[in-house]
Short mmCIF file of C-alpha atoms and ligand atoms in Angstrom, two decimals:
data_model
loop_
_atom_site.label_atom_id
_atom_site.label_comp_id
_atom_site.label_asym_id
_atom_site.label_seq_id
_atom_site.Cartn_x
_atom_site.Cartn_y
_atom_site.Cartn_z
CA MET V 1 0.04 0.19 0.40
CA ALA V 2 1.40 3.17 -0.60
CA ASP V 3 0.75 6.37 1.43
CA ILE V 4 -0.49 8.65 -0.08
CA ILE V 5 -2.11 8.36 -3.87
CA ILE V 6 -1.68 11.34 -5.71
CA ILE V 7 -4.83 11.37 -8.49
CA GLY V 8 -3.19 13.17 -11.84
CA SER V 9 -0.24 14.28 -13.01
CA GLY V 10 0.60 17.69 -14.23
CA ASN V 11 3.07 20.03 -12.86
CA ALA V 12 0.94 20.19 -8.94
CA ALA V 13 0.21 16.16 -8.69
CA LEU V 14 4.10 15.96 -9.94
CA CYS V 15 5.39 18.61 -7.65
CA ALA V 16 3.18 17.28 -4.58
CA GLY V 17 4.92 13.87 -5.46
CA ILE V 18 8.55 15.25 -5.39
CA ALA V 19 8.20 16.67 -2.29
CA ALA V 20 6.29 13.78 -0.66
CA LEU V 21 8.83 12.02 -1.56
CA GLU V 22 11.56 14.40 -0.65
CA LYS V 23 10.23 13.55 3.56
CA GLY V 24 10.55 10.08 2.83
CA ALA V 25 6.65 9.16 2.11
CA SER V 26 6.03 6.55 -0.41
CA VAL V 27 3.52 7.63 -2.87
CA LEU V 28 2.06 6.25 -6.14
CA MET V 29 0.44 8.57 -8.94
CA ILE V 30 -3.51 7.66 -10.70
CA GLU V 31 -3.59 9.58 -13.90
CA ILE V 32 -6.88 9.08 -16.03
CA ALA V 33 -5.22 9.89 -19.38
CA ASN V 34 -2.68 6.51 -21.45
CA GLU V 35 1.16 6.62 -21.12
CA HIS V 36 0.83 8.59 -24.86
CA GLU V 37 -1.81 11.71 -22.56
CA TRP V 38 -0.14 12.03 -19.26
CA GLY V 39 0.92 16.00 -17.96
CA GLY V 40 -2.42 17.60 -17.83
CA ASN V 41 -3.24 20.95 -19.08
CA SER V 42 0.43 21.29 -17.86
CA ARG V 43 1.86 19.67 -20.73
CA TYR V 44 0.17 22.47 -23.45
CA THR V 45 2.58 25.21 -21.52
CA ALA V 46 4.82 27.58 -22.82
CA GLY V 47 6.46 26.99 -19.51
CA ALA V 48 6.45 30.50 -18.81
CA MET V 49 6.61 31.00 -14.40
CA ARG V 50 6.17 34.56 -13.49
CA PHE V 51 7.58 34.84 -9.91
CA ALA V 52 9.10 37.99 -8.06
CA PHE V 53 12.56 39.06 -8.03
CA GLU V 54 14.52 42.55 -8.17
CA SER V 55 17.88 41.94 -10.11
CA PHE V 56 19.38 39.55 -12.45
CA GLU V 57 21.36 38.20 -8.86
CA ASP V 58 17.69 36.24 -8.76
CA LEU V 59 17.76 34.83 -11.67
CA LYS V 60 20.92 33.67 -11.85
CA PRO V 61 21.43 30.83 -10.13
CA LEU V 62 18.11 29.83 -12.29
CA ILE V 63 19.68 30.00 -15.53
CA ARG V 64 20.29 27.09 -17.59
CA ASP V 65 22.92 29.58 -20.03
CA LEU V 66 25.27 31.79 -18.11
CA ASP V 67 27.65 31.88 -21.61
CA ASP V 68 24.61 33.15 -23.91
CA GLU V 69 26.25 36.55 -24.82
CA ARG V 70 22.23 38.04 -25.16
CA LEU V 71 22.60 37.83 -21.42
CA ALA V 72 25.37 41.15 -21.40
CA LYS V 73 23.19 43.07 -22.93
CA THR V 74 20.36 42.29 -21.42
CA ASP V 75 17.30 44.59 -19.43
CA PHE V 76 15.06 41.89 -17.60
CA GLY V 77 13.88 45.23 -15.10
CA THR V 78 12.62 43.54 -11.21
CA TYR V 79 9.30 42.71 -10.72
CA THR V 80 9.09 42.91 -7.41
CA LYS V 81 6.39 40.81 -4.38
CA GLU V 82 4.77 44.70 -4.64
CA LYS V 83 3.93 44.83 -8.28
CA PHE V 84 3.23 41.07 -8.52
CA LEU V 85 0.44 41.49 -5.18
CA GLY V 86 -0.35 44.88 -7.71
CA ASP V 87 -0.83 42.18 -11.02
CA LEU V 88 -3.00 39.82 -8.86
CA LYS V 89 -5.02 42.56 -6.89
CA HIS V 90 -5.32 44.03 -10.48
CA PHE V 91 -7.73 40.68 -11.08
CA ASN V 92 -9.51 40.77 -7.74
CA GLU V 93 -11.91 43.80 -8.53
CA GLY V 94 -11.44 45.29 -5.25
CA GLU V 95 -11.81 42.04 -3.26
CA PRO V 96 -8.05 42.61 -1.17
CA ILE V 97 -5.17 40.13 -1.36
CA THR V 98 -6.23 37.04 0.04
CA GLU V 99 -3.91 34.74 2.73
CA LEU V 100 -3.40 32.29 -0.97
CA GLN V 101 -2.16 35.07 -3.12
CA GLN V 102 -0.02 36.64 -0.68
CA TYR V 103 1.78 33.14 0.23
CA LEU V 104 1.73 32.49 -3.21
CA VAL V 105 4.48 36.14 -4.21
CA ASP V 106 6.05 35.52 -0.92
CA ASN V 107 7.21 32.19 -1.61
CA SER V 108 7.00 32.64 -5.29
CA LEU V 109 11.17 33.00 -6.10
CA SER V 110 11.87 30.10 -3.86
CA VAL V 111 9.25 27.57 -5.14
CA LEU V 112 11.38 28.44 -8.25
CA GLN V 113 14.95 27.52 -6.75
CA TRP V 114 13.41 25.03 -5.57
CA LEU V 115 12.12 23.44 -8.67
CA GLY V 116 15.88 24.18 -10.04
CA SER V 117 16.74 21.66 -7.67
CA HIS V 118 15.21 19.36 -8.57
CA HIS V 119 16.55 19.51 -12.19
CA VAL V 120 14.30 22.14 -13.64
CA LYS V 121 15.94 24.15 -16.33
CA PHE V 122 15.34 27.87 -16.73
CA ASP V 123 16.00 29.92 -19.78
CA PRO V 124 15.00 34.17 -20.43
CA SER V 125 12.34 34.54 -22.51
CA TYR V 126 13.45 35.84 -25.11
CA ALA V 127 11.15 35.48 -27.62
CA ARG V 128 7.96 36.08 -25.77
CA GLN V 129 8.62 38.70 -23.49
CA SER V 130 11.24 40.80 -24.36
CA PHE V 131 11.71 42.97 -27.29
CA VAL V 132 15.15 44.98 -29.18
CA LYS V 133 15.19 48.02 -27.81
CA ASN V 134 18.44 50.31 -28.49
CA GLY V 135 20.74 47.18 -29.19
CA ILE V 136 19.05 45.90 -25.42
CA HIS V 137 17.13 43.24 -25.02
CA THR V 138 14.65 44.51 -22.39
CA PHE V 139 11.88 42.52 -20.73
CA TRP V 140 8.81 43.79 -20.54
CA GLY V 141 5.48 42.44 -17.50
CA GLY V 142 7.23 41.73 -15.32
CA LEU V 143 7.89 37.46 -16.98
CA ALA V 144 11.66 36.60 -17.03
CA LEU V 145 12.08 32.60 -17.55
CA ASP V 146 10.35 30.05 -19.42
CA VAL V 147 10.89 26.32 -18.28
CA GLU V 148 14.11 24.90 -20.88
CA GLY V 149 11.54 22.39 -23.30
CA GLU V 150 8.32 24.86 -22.20
CA GLY V 151 5.71 22.70 -20.35
CA ASP V 152 6.96 19.72 -21.95
CA GLY V 153 9.91 20.30 -20.11
CA LEU V 154 8.44 20.93 -17.07
CA VAL V 155 6.82 17.66 -16.96
CA GLN V 156 9.34 15.35 -18.24
CA ALA V 157 12.16 16.66 -15.76
CA GLU V 158 10.17 16.54 -12.68
CA MET V 159 8.34 13.60 -13.80
CA ARG V 160 12.44 11.83 -14.26
CA GLU V 161 12.53 13.63 -10.53
CA PHE V 162 8.82 12.07 -9.47
CA LEU V 163 10.75 8.35 -11.14
CA ARG V 164 14.72 8.86 -10.22
CA LEU V 165 13.00 9.39 -5.83
CA GLY V 166 11.21 6.60 -5.83
CA GLY V 167 7.53 7.27 -6.99
CA THR V 168 5.02 5.46 -8.89
CA ILE V 169 2.61 5.45 -11.49
CA HIS V 170 -0.96 3.41 -13.03
CA TYR V 171 -1.44 4.88 -15.91
CA ASN V 172 -5.15 4.42 -17.65
CA CYS V 173 -6.29 4.99 -14.07
CA ALA V 174 -10.00 7.26 -13.85
CA ALA V 175 -9.89 8.33 -9.73
CA GLU V 176 -14.45 7.93 -9.44
CA GLU V 177 -13.91 7.83 -5.61
CA ILE V 178 -11.96 8.47 -2.72
CA ILE V 179 -12.74 6.18 0.97
CA GLN V 180 -13.23 7.40 4.38
CA GLU V 181 -13.27 5.22 6.93
CA ASN V 182 -14.86 6.87 10.60
CA GLY V 183 -12.90 9.69 8.77
CA GLU V 184 -10.03 8.69 8.08
CA ILE V 185 -8.67 8.53 3.72
CA THR V 186 -8.63 5.05 3.22
CA GLY V 187 -8.42 4.70 0.11
CA VAL V 188 -9.55 5.55 -3.73
CA LYS V 189 -12.05 3.65 -5.87
CA CYS V 190 -10.89 3.31 -9.80
CA VAL V 191 -11.20 1.81 -12.91
CA GLN V 192 -7.89 0.92 -14.21
CA ASP V 193 -8.37 0.12 -17.87
CA GLY V 194 -11.98 -0.43 -17.52
CA VAL V 195 -11.77 -2.56 -14.88
CA PRO V 196 -12.84 -1.18 -11.24
CA ILE V 197 -10.29 -1.53 -8.31
CA VAL V 198 -9.37 -0.59 -4.46
CA LEU V 199 -6.62 1.29 -3.75
CA PRO V 200 -5.95 1.47 -0.27
CA CYS V 201 -3.49 4.68 1.15
CA LYS V 202 -3.79 6.76 3.79
CA ALA V 203 -3.61 9.87 1.97
CA VAL V 204 -4.67 11.55 -1.03
CA ILE V 205 -3.35 14.46 -2.83
CA LEU V 206 -5.72 15.44 -5.42
CA GLY V 207 -3.58 17.28 -8.52
CA CYS V 208 -6.75 16.65 -11.39
CA GLY V 209 -7.25 20.11 -12.52
CA GLY V 210 -10.21 22.55 -13.01
CA PHE V 211 -13.20 21.75 -15.19
CA GLU V 212 -12.40 22.51 -18.18
CA ALA V 213 -13.35 20.40 -20.43
CA ASN V 214 -16.41 19.26 -19.23
CA LYS V 215 -19.31 21.06 -21.28
CA GLN V 216 -22.13 20.58 -18.93
CA LEU V 217 -20.17 22.21 -15.90
CA ARG V 218 -18.72 24.84 -17.88
CA GLU V 219 -22.45 25.82 -19.32
CA GLN V 220 -24.01 25.37 -15.18
CA TYR V 221 -21.02 27.64 -13.57
CA LEU V 222 -19.67 29.71 -16.21
CA GLY V 223 -22.82 30.40 -18.50
CA GLU V 224 -24.39 28.81 -21.43
CA GLN V 225 -22.41 30.57 -24.18
CA TRP V 226 -19.13 28.43 -22.75
CA GLY V 227 -20.83 25.08 -23.93
CA VAL V 228 -19.17 25.89 -27.65
CA ALA V 229 -15.98 27.13 -26.26
CA LYS V 230 -13.08 25.51 -26.94
CA VAL V 231 -10.40 23.50 -24.97
CA ARG V 232 -6.96 24.66 -25.06
CA GLY V 233 -5.17 21.69 -23.62
CA THR V 234 -6.21 18.54 -22.63
CA ARG V 235 -10.04 17.12 -22.60
CA HIS V 236 -9.25 14.70 -19.15
CA ASN V 237 -9.91 18.06 -16.61
CA MET V 238 -13.52 17.13 -15.90
CA GLY V 239 -14.33 17.92 -12.65
CA LYS V 240 -14.50 15.07 -10.89
CA GLY V 241 -11.52 16.09 -8.38
CA LEU V 242 -14.68 18.60 -7.10
CA GLU V 243 -17.23 16.77 -7.44
CA MET V 244 -15.25 13.83 -5.08
CA ALA V 245 -13.75 16.54 -2.82
CA THR V 246 -17.12 17.80 -2.17
CA SER V 247 -18.75 14.67 -1.47
CA LEU V 248 -16.14 14.27 1.13
CA GLY V 249 -17.97 18.23 2.77
CA ALA V 250 -14.85 20.45 0.95
CA ALA V 251 -16.70 23.28 1.04
CA LEU V 252 -16.36 24.81 -3.22
CA HIS V 253 -14.16 28.37 -2.72
CA GLY V 254 -13.67 31.56 -5.37
CA PHE V 255 -14.89 32.36 -8.29
CA PHE V 256 -16.30 30.07 -9.85
CA GLY V 257 -18.33 32.51 -12.59
CA GLY V 258 -15.48 32.91 -14.65
CA CYS V 259 -12.55 31.53 -16.46
CA HIS V 260 -9.25 31.81 -18.38
CA ALA V 261 -10.07 31.50 -22.01
CA VAL V 262 -8.07 33.72 -24.88
CA PRO V 263 -8.79 34.03 -28.69
CA MET V 264 -8.11 31.17 -30.57
CA ASP V 265 -7.57 29.99 -33.72
CA LYS V 266 -11.20 29.85 -35.05
CA ASN V 267 -10.75 26.42 -37.20
CA MET V 268 -8.83 25.05 -33.97
CA PRO V 269 -9.94 21.60 -32.93
CA ASP V 270 -12.10 20.82 -30.64
CA TYR V 271 -9.49 19.98 -28.13
CA GLY V 272 -5.36 20.73 -27.26
CA ASN V 273 -2.91 18.79 -29.90
CA LEU V 274 -0.04 16.26 -28.29
CA GLU V 275 0.90 15.32 -31.71
CA LEU V 276 2.04 18.97 -32.15
CA PRO V 277 6.18 19.54 -31.54
CA PHE V 278 6.35 21.05 -28.33
CA ASN V 279 6.80 24.27 -29.81
CA GLU V 280 3.38 24.06 -31.18
CA ARG V 281 0.55 22.98 -29.00
CA LYS V 282 -0.18 26.92 -28.09
CA HIS V 283 -0.02 28.35 -31.47
CA TYR V 284 -4.24 27.50 -32.35
CA ARG V 285 -3.51 30.32 -29.85
CA LYS V 286 -3.93 34.79 -31.31
CA ILE V 287 -3.78 37.00 -28.96
CA SER V 288 -1.24 39.04 -30.85
CA TYR V 289 -4.13 41.34 -30.85
CA LEU V 290 -2.99 44.42 -29.12
CA TYR V 291 -0.95 45.53 -32.98
CA GLY V 292 -4.00 45.48 -35.21
CA ILE V 293 -8.05 45.58 -34.20
CA MET V 294 -10.53 42.81 -33.78
CA LEU V 295 -13.66 43.52 -35.55
CA ASN V 296 -17.18 41.07 -35.08
CA GLU V 297 -19.49 40.11 -37.79
CA GLU V 298 -21.25 43.65 -37.74
CA GLY V 299 -18.53 44.49 -38.85
CA LYS V 300 -17.67 46.60 -35.30
CA ARG V 301 -14.69 46.97 -33.12
CA PHE V 302 -15.77 45.73 -29.14
CA VAL V 303 -12.35 45.87 -26.48
CA ASP V 304 -9.84 48.38 -26.54
CA GLU V 305 -7.57 46.66 -27.96
CA GLY V 306 -4.20 48.44 -26.90
CA LEU V 307 -5.72 48.75 -22.43
CA ASP V 308 -2.78 46.78 -21.49
CA MET V 309 -0.10 44.23 -21.91
CA ARG V 310 -1.46 41.31 -23.64
CA ASN V 311 -0.42 39.37 -20.23
CA TYR V 312 -2.85 41.55 -18.39
CA THR V 313 -5.25 41.59 -21.19
CA TYR V 314 -5.37 37.58 -23.52
CA ALA V 315 -7.97 36.47 -20.11
CA GLN V 316 -10.63 38.64 -20.87
CA PHE V 317 -10.37 39.16 -24.49
CA GLY V 318 -11.19 35.67 -24.47
CA LYS V 319 -14.24 35.75 -23.10
CA ALA V 320 -15.31 38.71 -25.05
CA VAL V 321 -15.18 37.37 -28.35
CA LEU V 322 -17.21 34.79 -27.42
CA GLU V 323 -19.72 37.91 -26.17
CA GLN V 324 -19.39 38.81 -30.35
CA PRO V 325 -21.97 36.87 -32.73
CA ASN V 326 -21.23 33.10 -33.09
CA SER V 327 -18.61 33.67 -30.86
CA HIS V 328 -16.25 35.43 -33.91
CA ALA V 329 -14.23 38.22 -34.96
CA TRP V 330 -11.19 39.25 -37.03
CA GLN V 331 -7.54 39.85 -35.71
CA ILE V 332 -6.78 42.72 -38.64
CA PHE V 333 -3.02 43.49 -39.74
CA ASP V 334 -0.36 45.86 -41.18
CA GLU V 335 2.48 44.93 -42.90
CA LYS V 336 4.75 47.35 -40.32
CA VAL V 337 3.37 45.19 -37.45
CA ALA V 338 4.36 41.98 -38.67
CA PRO V 339 7.96 41.58 -36.90
CA TYR V 340 5.87 41.77 -33.42
CA LEU V 341 3.33 39.17 -34.16
CA TYR V 342 4.04 35.95 -32.12
CA ALA V 343 5.49 32.94 -34.09
CA GLU V 344 1.83 31.80 -33.47
CA TYR V 345 0.42 33.66 -36.91
CA ARG V 346 3.45 32.07 -39.19
CA PHE V 347 2.00 28.44 -37.96
CA ARG V 348 1.26 26.05 -40.44
CA TYR V 349 -1.91 25.78 -39.27
CA ALA V 350 -3.04 28.74 -38.57
CA THR V 351 -5.98 30.21 -40.67
CA VAL V 352 -5.17 33.77 -42.14
CA ILE V 353 -6.91 35.75 -44.88
CA GLU V 354 -4.61 38.26 -47.08
CA ALA V 355 -5.01 41.11 -49.22
CA ASP V 356 -3.56 43.96 -50.77
CA THR V 357 -5.53 46.51 -49.98
CA LEU V 358 -8.24 46.63 -46.86
CA GLU V 359 -11.54 46.74 -49.09
CA GLU V 360 -10.14 43.33 -50.45
CA LEU V 361 -9.35 41.81 -47.65
CA VAL V 362 -13.37 43.03 -46.19
CA ALA V 363 -14.30 42.23 -49.07
CA LYS V 364 -12.88 37.62 -48.41
CA LEU V 365 -14.00 37.58 -44.84
CA ASP V 366 -17.14 35.40 -45.23
CA GLY V 367 -20.17 36.06 -42.64
CA ILE V 368 -18.70 39.71 -41.94
CA ASP V 369 -21.02 43.04 -42.83
CA LYS V 370 -18.19 45.06 -45.02
CA ASN V 371 -19.46 47.87 -45.14
CA ALA V 372 -19.73 48.24 -41.05
CA ALA V 373 -16.51 46.65 -41.59
CA LEU V 374 -14.59 48.91 -43.87
CA LYS V 375 -16.24 51.71 -41.85
CA THR V 376 -15.66 50.58 -39.12
CA ILE V 377 -11.21 50.45 -40.00
CA GLN V 378 -11.35 53.62 -42.69
CA GLU V 379 -12.52 55.51 -39.16
CA TYR V 380 -10.26 53.99 -36.87
CA ASN V 381 -7.29 54.86 -39.08
CA GLU V 382 -9.16 58.63 -39.06
CA SER V 383 -8.73 58.60 -35.60
CA THR V 384 -4.74 57.39 -35.54
CA LYS V 385 -4.26 60.62 -37.04
CA ALA V 386 -3.71 62.85 -33.67
CA SER V 387 -0.80 60.69 -32.23
CA GLN V 388 1.14 59.70 -35.59
CA ASP V 389 4.27 61.54 -34.11
CA ILE V 390 3.90 59.59 -31.16
CA GLY V 391 6.26 56.47 -31.96
CA PHE V 392 5.32 53.06 -31.43
CA ASP V 393 6.72 51.92 -28.55
CA PRO V 394 5.77 47.68 -27.96
CA THR V 395 7.90 47.82 -24.87
CA LEU V 396 5.83 50.07 -23.10
CA LYS V 397 2.19 51.46 -23.14
CA ASP V 398 3.27 53.31 -25.26
CA GLY V 399 0.38 56.28 -25.26
CA LYS V 400 0.09 56.36 -29.47
CA THR V 401 -3.72 56.03 -28.88
CA THR V 402 -6.91 56.44 -30.90
CA THR V 403 -9.49 59.78 -30.79
CA GLY V 404 -12.94 60.61 -30.79
CA LEU V 405 -14.04 57.19 -31.04
CA GLU V 406 -16.51 55.82 -28.72
CA LEU V 407 -13.99 52.72 -27.90
CA ASN V 408 -11.15 54.06 -28.46
CA LYS V 409 -7.19 52.29 -28.48
CA THR V 410 -5.99 53.62 -25.89
CA ASN V 411 -1.58 52.09 -27.34
CA TRP V 412 -0.40 50.87 -30.06
CA ALA V 413 -2.80 52.97 -32.07
CA ASN V 414 -0.97 52.76 -35.66
CA CYS V 415 -2.29 53.32 -39.14
CA LEU V 416 -3.59 50.61 -40.63
CA ASP V 417 -2.10 51.11 -44.20
CA THR V 418 0.75 49.17 -45.29
CA PRO V 419 0.66 45.93 -47.03
CA PRO V 420 -0.84 43.34 -47.64
CA PHE V 421 -2.89 43.23 -44.83
CA LYS V 422 -4.04 39.82 -42.97
CA ALA V 423 -7.48 39.23 -41.21
CA TYR V 424 -7.19 35.80 -38.26
CA PRO V 425 -10.42 34.66 -37.50
CA VAL V 426 -10.82 33.80 -34.01
CA THR V 427 -12.64 32.22 -31.23
CA SER V 428 -12.86 30.66 -27.67
CA GLY V 429 -10.00 28.70 -25.63
CA ILE V 430 -11.09 28.19 -22.26
CA THR V 431 -7.35 27.44 -20.70
CA PHE V 432 -8.65 26.63 -17.14
CA THR V 433 -11.36 27.34 -14.32
CA TYR V 434 -11.42 29.57 -11.37
CA GLY V 435 -13.33 28.53 -9.32
CA GLY V 436 -11.83 25.40 -6.63
CA VAL V 437 -12.07 23.47 -3.31
CA ARG V 438 -11.31 25.62 0.10
CA THR V 439 -7.50 25.03 1.08
CA SER V 440 -4.81 26.48 3.66
CA LYS V 441 -2.30 27.52 2.59
CA ASN V 442 -0.74 23.91 3.62
CA ALA V 443 -2.90 22.55 0.49
CA GLU V 444 -5.41 21.18 3.38
CA VAL V 445 -8.62 20.08 2.03
CA LEU V 446 -11.51 22.69 4.49
CA ASN V 447 -14.94 21.72 5.21
CA GLU V 448 -17.82 24.32 5.31
CA ASN V 449 -16.67 24.99 8.84
CA GLY V 450 -13.18 26.23 8.25
CA GLU V 451 -11.43 22.71 8.89
CA PRO V 452 -9.82 20.53 7.31
CA ILE V 453 -10.41 17.60 6.16
CA LYS V 454 -8.58 14.48 7.00
CA GLY V 455 -6.03 13.22 4.88
CA LEU V 456 -7.55 15.68 1.80
CA TYR V 457 -5.05 17.75 -0.02
CA ALA V 458 -5.44 19.68 -3.31
CA CYS V 459 -2.93 21.77 -5.33
CA GLY V 460 -3.05 23.08 -9.15
CA GLU V 461 -6.53 23.98 -10.69
CA MET V 462 -8.08 22.92 -8.13
CA VAL V 463 -7.27 25.15 -4.89
CA GLY V 464 -10.30 27.99 -5.64
CA GLY V 465 -8.97 31.71 -4.10
CA VAL V 466 -6.17 32.15 -5.98
CA PHE V 467 -6.81 33.24 -9.31
CA PHE V 468 -10.68 35.72 -9.89
CA HIS V 469 -11.12 37.44 -12.90
CA GLY V 470 -8.40 37.02 -14.58
CA TYR V 471 -4.36 36.25 -14.08
CA PRO V 472 -1.43 38.02 -14.96
CA GLY V 473 -0.22 35.16 -17.04
CA GLY V 474 2.18 32.43 -15.94
CA SER V 475 1.25 32.28 -12.23
CA GLY V 476 -0.79 29.47 -12.95
CA LEU V 477 2.83 27.05 -12.82
CA THR V 478 4.04 28.50 -9.76
CA SER V 479 0.62 27.78 -8.12
CA GLY V 480 0.21 24.91 -9.33
CA ALA V 481 3.92 24.76 -8.25
CA LEU V 482 3.88 25.75 -4.48
CA PHE V 483 0.80 24.18 -3.60
CA GLY V 484 2.27 21.27 -4.83
CA ARG V 485 5.31 21.14 -2.59
CA GLU V 486 2.67 22.14 0.07
CA ALA V 487 0.64 19.62 -0.55
CA GLY V 488 3.07 17.05 -0.71
CA TYR V 489 4.86 18.41 2.77
CA SER V 490 1.11 18.13 4.79
CA ALA V 491 0.17 15.11 3.34
CA SER V 492 3.29 12.83 4.92
CA LYS V 493 3.67 14.57 7.66
CA GLY V 494 -0.39 13.63 8.72
CA LEU V 495 1.16 9.91 8.25
C1 LIG A 1 -2.23 26.10 -23.70
C2 LIG A 1 -2.41 26.67 -21.94
C3 LIG A 1 -1.23 27.37 -22.59
C4 LIG A 1 -0.57 27.93 -20.73
N1 LIG A 1 0.22 27.99 -20.47
C5 LIG A 1 0.68 28.66 -19.39
C6 LIG A 1 2.18 29.27 -19.49
O1 LIG A 1 2.69 29.21 -20.11
N2 LIG A 1 2.36 29.23 -17.86
C7 LIG A 1 0.80 29.31 -16.69
O2 LIG A 1 1.36 29.45 -15.78
N3 LIG A 1 0.27 28.83 -16.90
C8 LIG A 1 0.00 27.85 -18.27
N4 LIG A 1 -1.38 27.35 -18.24
C9 LIG A 1 -1.97 27.17 -16.90
C10 LIG A 1 -1.88 26.12 -16.96
O3 LIG A 1 -1.78 24.60 -17.97
C11 LIG A 1 -2.57 25.70 -15.23
O4 LIG A 1 -2.17 26.34 -14.24
C12 LIG A 1 -1.65 24.86 -14.79
O5 LIG A 1 -1.50 24.10 -15.80
C13 LIG A 1 -2.72 22.94 -14.08
O6 LIG A 1 -2.33 22.01 -13.66
P1 LIG A 1 -2.43 21.01 -12.54
O7 LIG A 1 -1.25 20.09 -12.15
O8 LIG A 1 -3.46 21.92 -11.92
O9 LIG A 1 -3.17 20.47 -14.02
P2 LIG A 1 -3.08 19.61 -15.14
O10 LIG A 1 -1.78 20.11 -15.65
O11 LIG A 1 -4.07 19.87 -16.48
O12 LIG A 1 -3.34 18.03 -14.71
C14 LIG A 1 -4.29 17.52 -14.52
C15 LIG A 1 -4.04 16.65 -14.19
O13 LIG A 1 -5.80 15.26 -13.74
C16 LIG A 1 -5.27 13.92 -14.06
N5 LIG A 1 -6.60 13.84 -13.76
C17 LIG A 1 -8.62 14.64 -14.56
N6 LIG A 1 -9.28 14.09 -14.21
C18 LIG A 1 -9.30 12.42 -13.23
C19 LIG A 1 -8.68 11.57 -12.73
N7 LIG A 1 -10.38 11.60 -12.19
N8 LIG A 1 -8.28 10.34 -12.30
C20 LIG A 1 -7.29 10.39 -12.65
N9 LIG A 1 -6.76 12.14 -13.09
C21 LIG A 1 -7.48 12.51 -13.23
C22 LIG A 1 -6.22 14.35 -15.70
O14 LIG A 1 -5.34 14.15 -16.81
C23 LIG A 1 -4.91 15.29 -16.17
O15 LIG A 1 -2.80 14.74 -16.50
C24 LIG A 1 -1.63 27.35 -19.94
C25 LIG A 1 -2.38 26.08 -20.00
C26 LIG A 1 -2.63 26.18 -21.23
C27 LIG A 1 -3.78 25.11 -21.47
#
């Protein structure tokens, strides 16, 4: 019998496993997916991890290749705890920082150092988070490092460490119910390769994700329109963990009215695709809208595309796209900004419509109100003139704004005047859900009275109260690693 059963094999579960093994517990991980599909949403990520740092000195021990010549010409800036807290608070809609958010920020650097001590390696996020300015790689947005090999590299490194420390894993093993007898956890009812079995244990750690892949739960909690959303990652996060935990009295907690969702290629498959090489798995995403404009089928703009740097808007704009007629919009760019668009716009499967004039482009957009679209673009172009002398600068909010529109674009408002013009049709793809179970900062699952349920712990997307109306990109993996580690430590202590 294993001391601890961990349900799931994503970043949070693996960190829980490594931490529990560090403390001498015996650990069995069970994963509903097979040997090819394990690793959950974590495996689809860019491996971007947000953490607070004061200077390059904090980053240095984490960086894999200190001989990289670019480092001498790189300005990472700083990302203080205050800034990280401010970024989280920005999405709390006036509510104060929660205990879990404070704990996340305070321990964000130390948890990356801990991952480093377990052979996870990091690279500066040059491609996604920096631009060359006056010969210097200038970072923006506080997100300095990615894991080597992105999310796939992260879970592969964590899995190697988990197995090296003596953990075991059962694939094709779906957790169905946690068994509790006389107030003690005694095992998990599972279906292994189609056969019902009971696996005994003394404690359970839930690292089995949110409910983003479950159409019915999306409609129930997030609203009916979320039924049609694409799922950016795994098809296995069906909310089973929430069901198992609440049947033992766990309190639901956090924000169930929303989720993380981003604009995605309208023609992407319904779920993420692990058949793609790891560096292409995110490429159905389309989040460089801030350098162009977005039009819906009525030919109207519907958000201030230049409201903020993309890390601070992409999660809300996914929802905004979903709310448009037929959950559909187009992102429109001219050639001037082509060098600033993410690689996902040059993805071999990207849907793109191209033309030499704006009139020809609009004529090619199926389903759009063509007259209205052209009028919107012309009015937009006219409204950029007042700030035409302000330089376009993608490393900061450049204040290059439109004037006089009902809905202005407040930064990066270039005139669309340089052919070829390109349009990318987008819809909305759900990344993960925010609502989860109530936990202490030590990852104990709490009941409605705020008391720990003996032997039950949760981490990662399972945890509510960390993210609310949005999230600063890269915080999900850090949160999963931290509360995963806490879950592993707490579960072994409680044996
Ligand atoms: C495309 C994409 C890109 C992202 N990019 C980033 C990024 O760069 N940085 C960042 O911080 N965050 C990113 N995120 C968010 C991030 O993926 C999540 O916050 C984080 O990975 C969640 O980790 P987790 O361990 O909680 O869940 P997951 O990694 O999803 O793991 C859950 C596991 O539980 C398993 N499971 C589910 N039900 C059962 C069951 N009944 N029995 C057994 N096993 C079960 C699943 O199969 C899965 O393996 C991204 C997400 C997506 C989808």
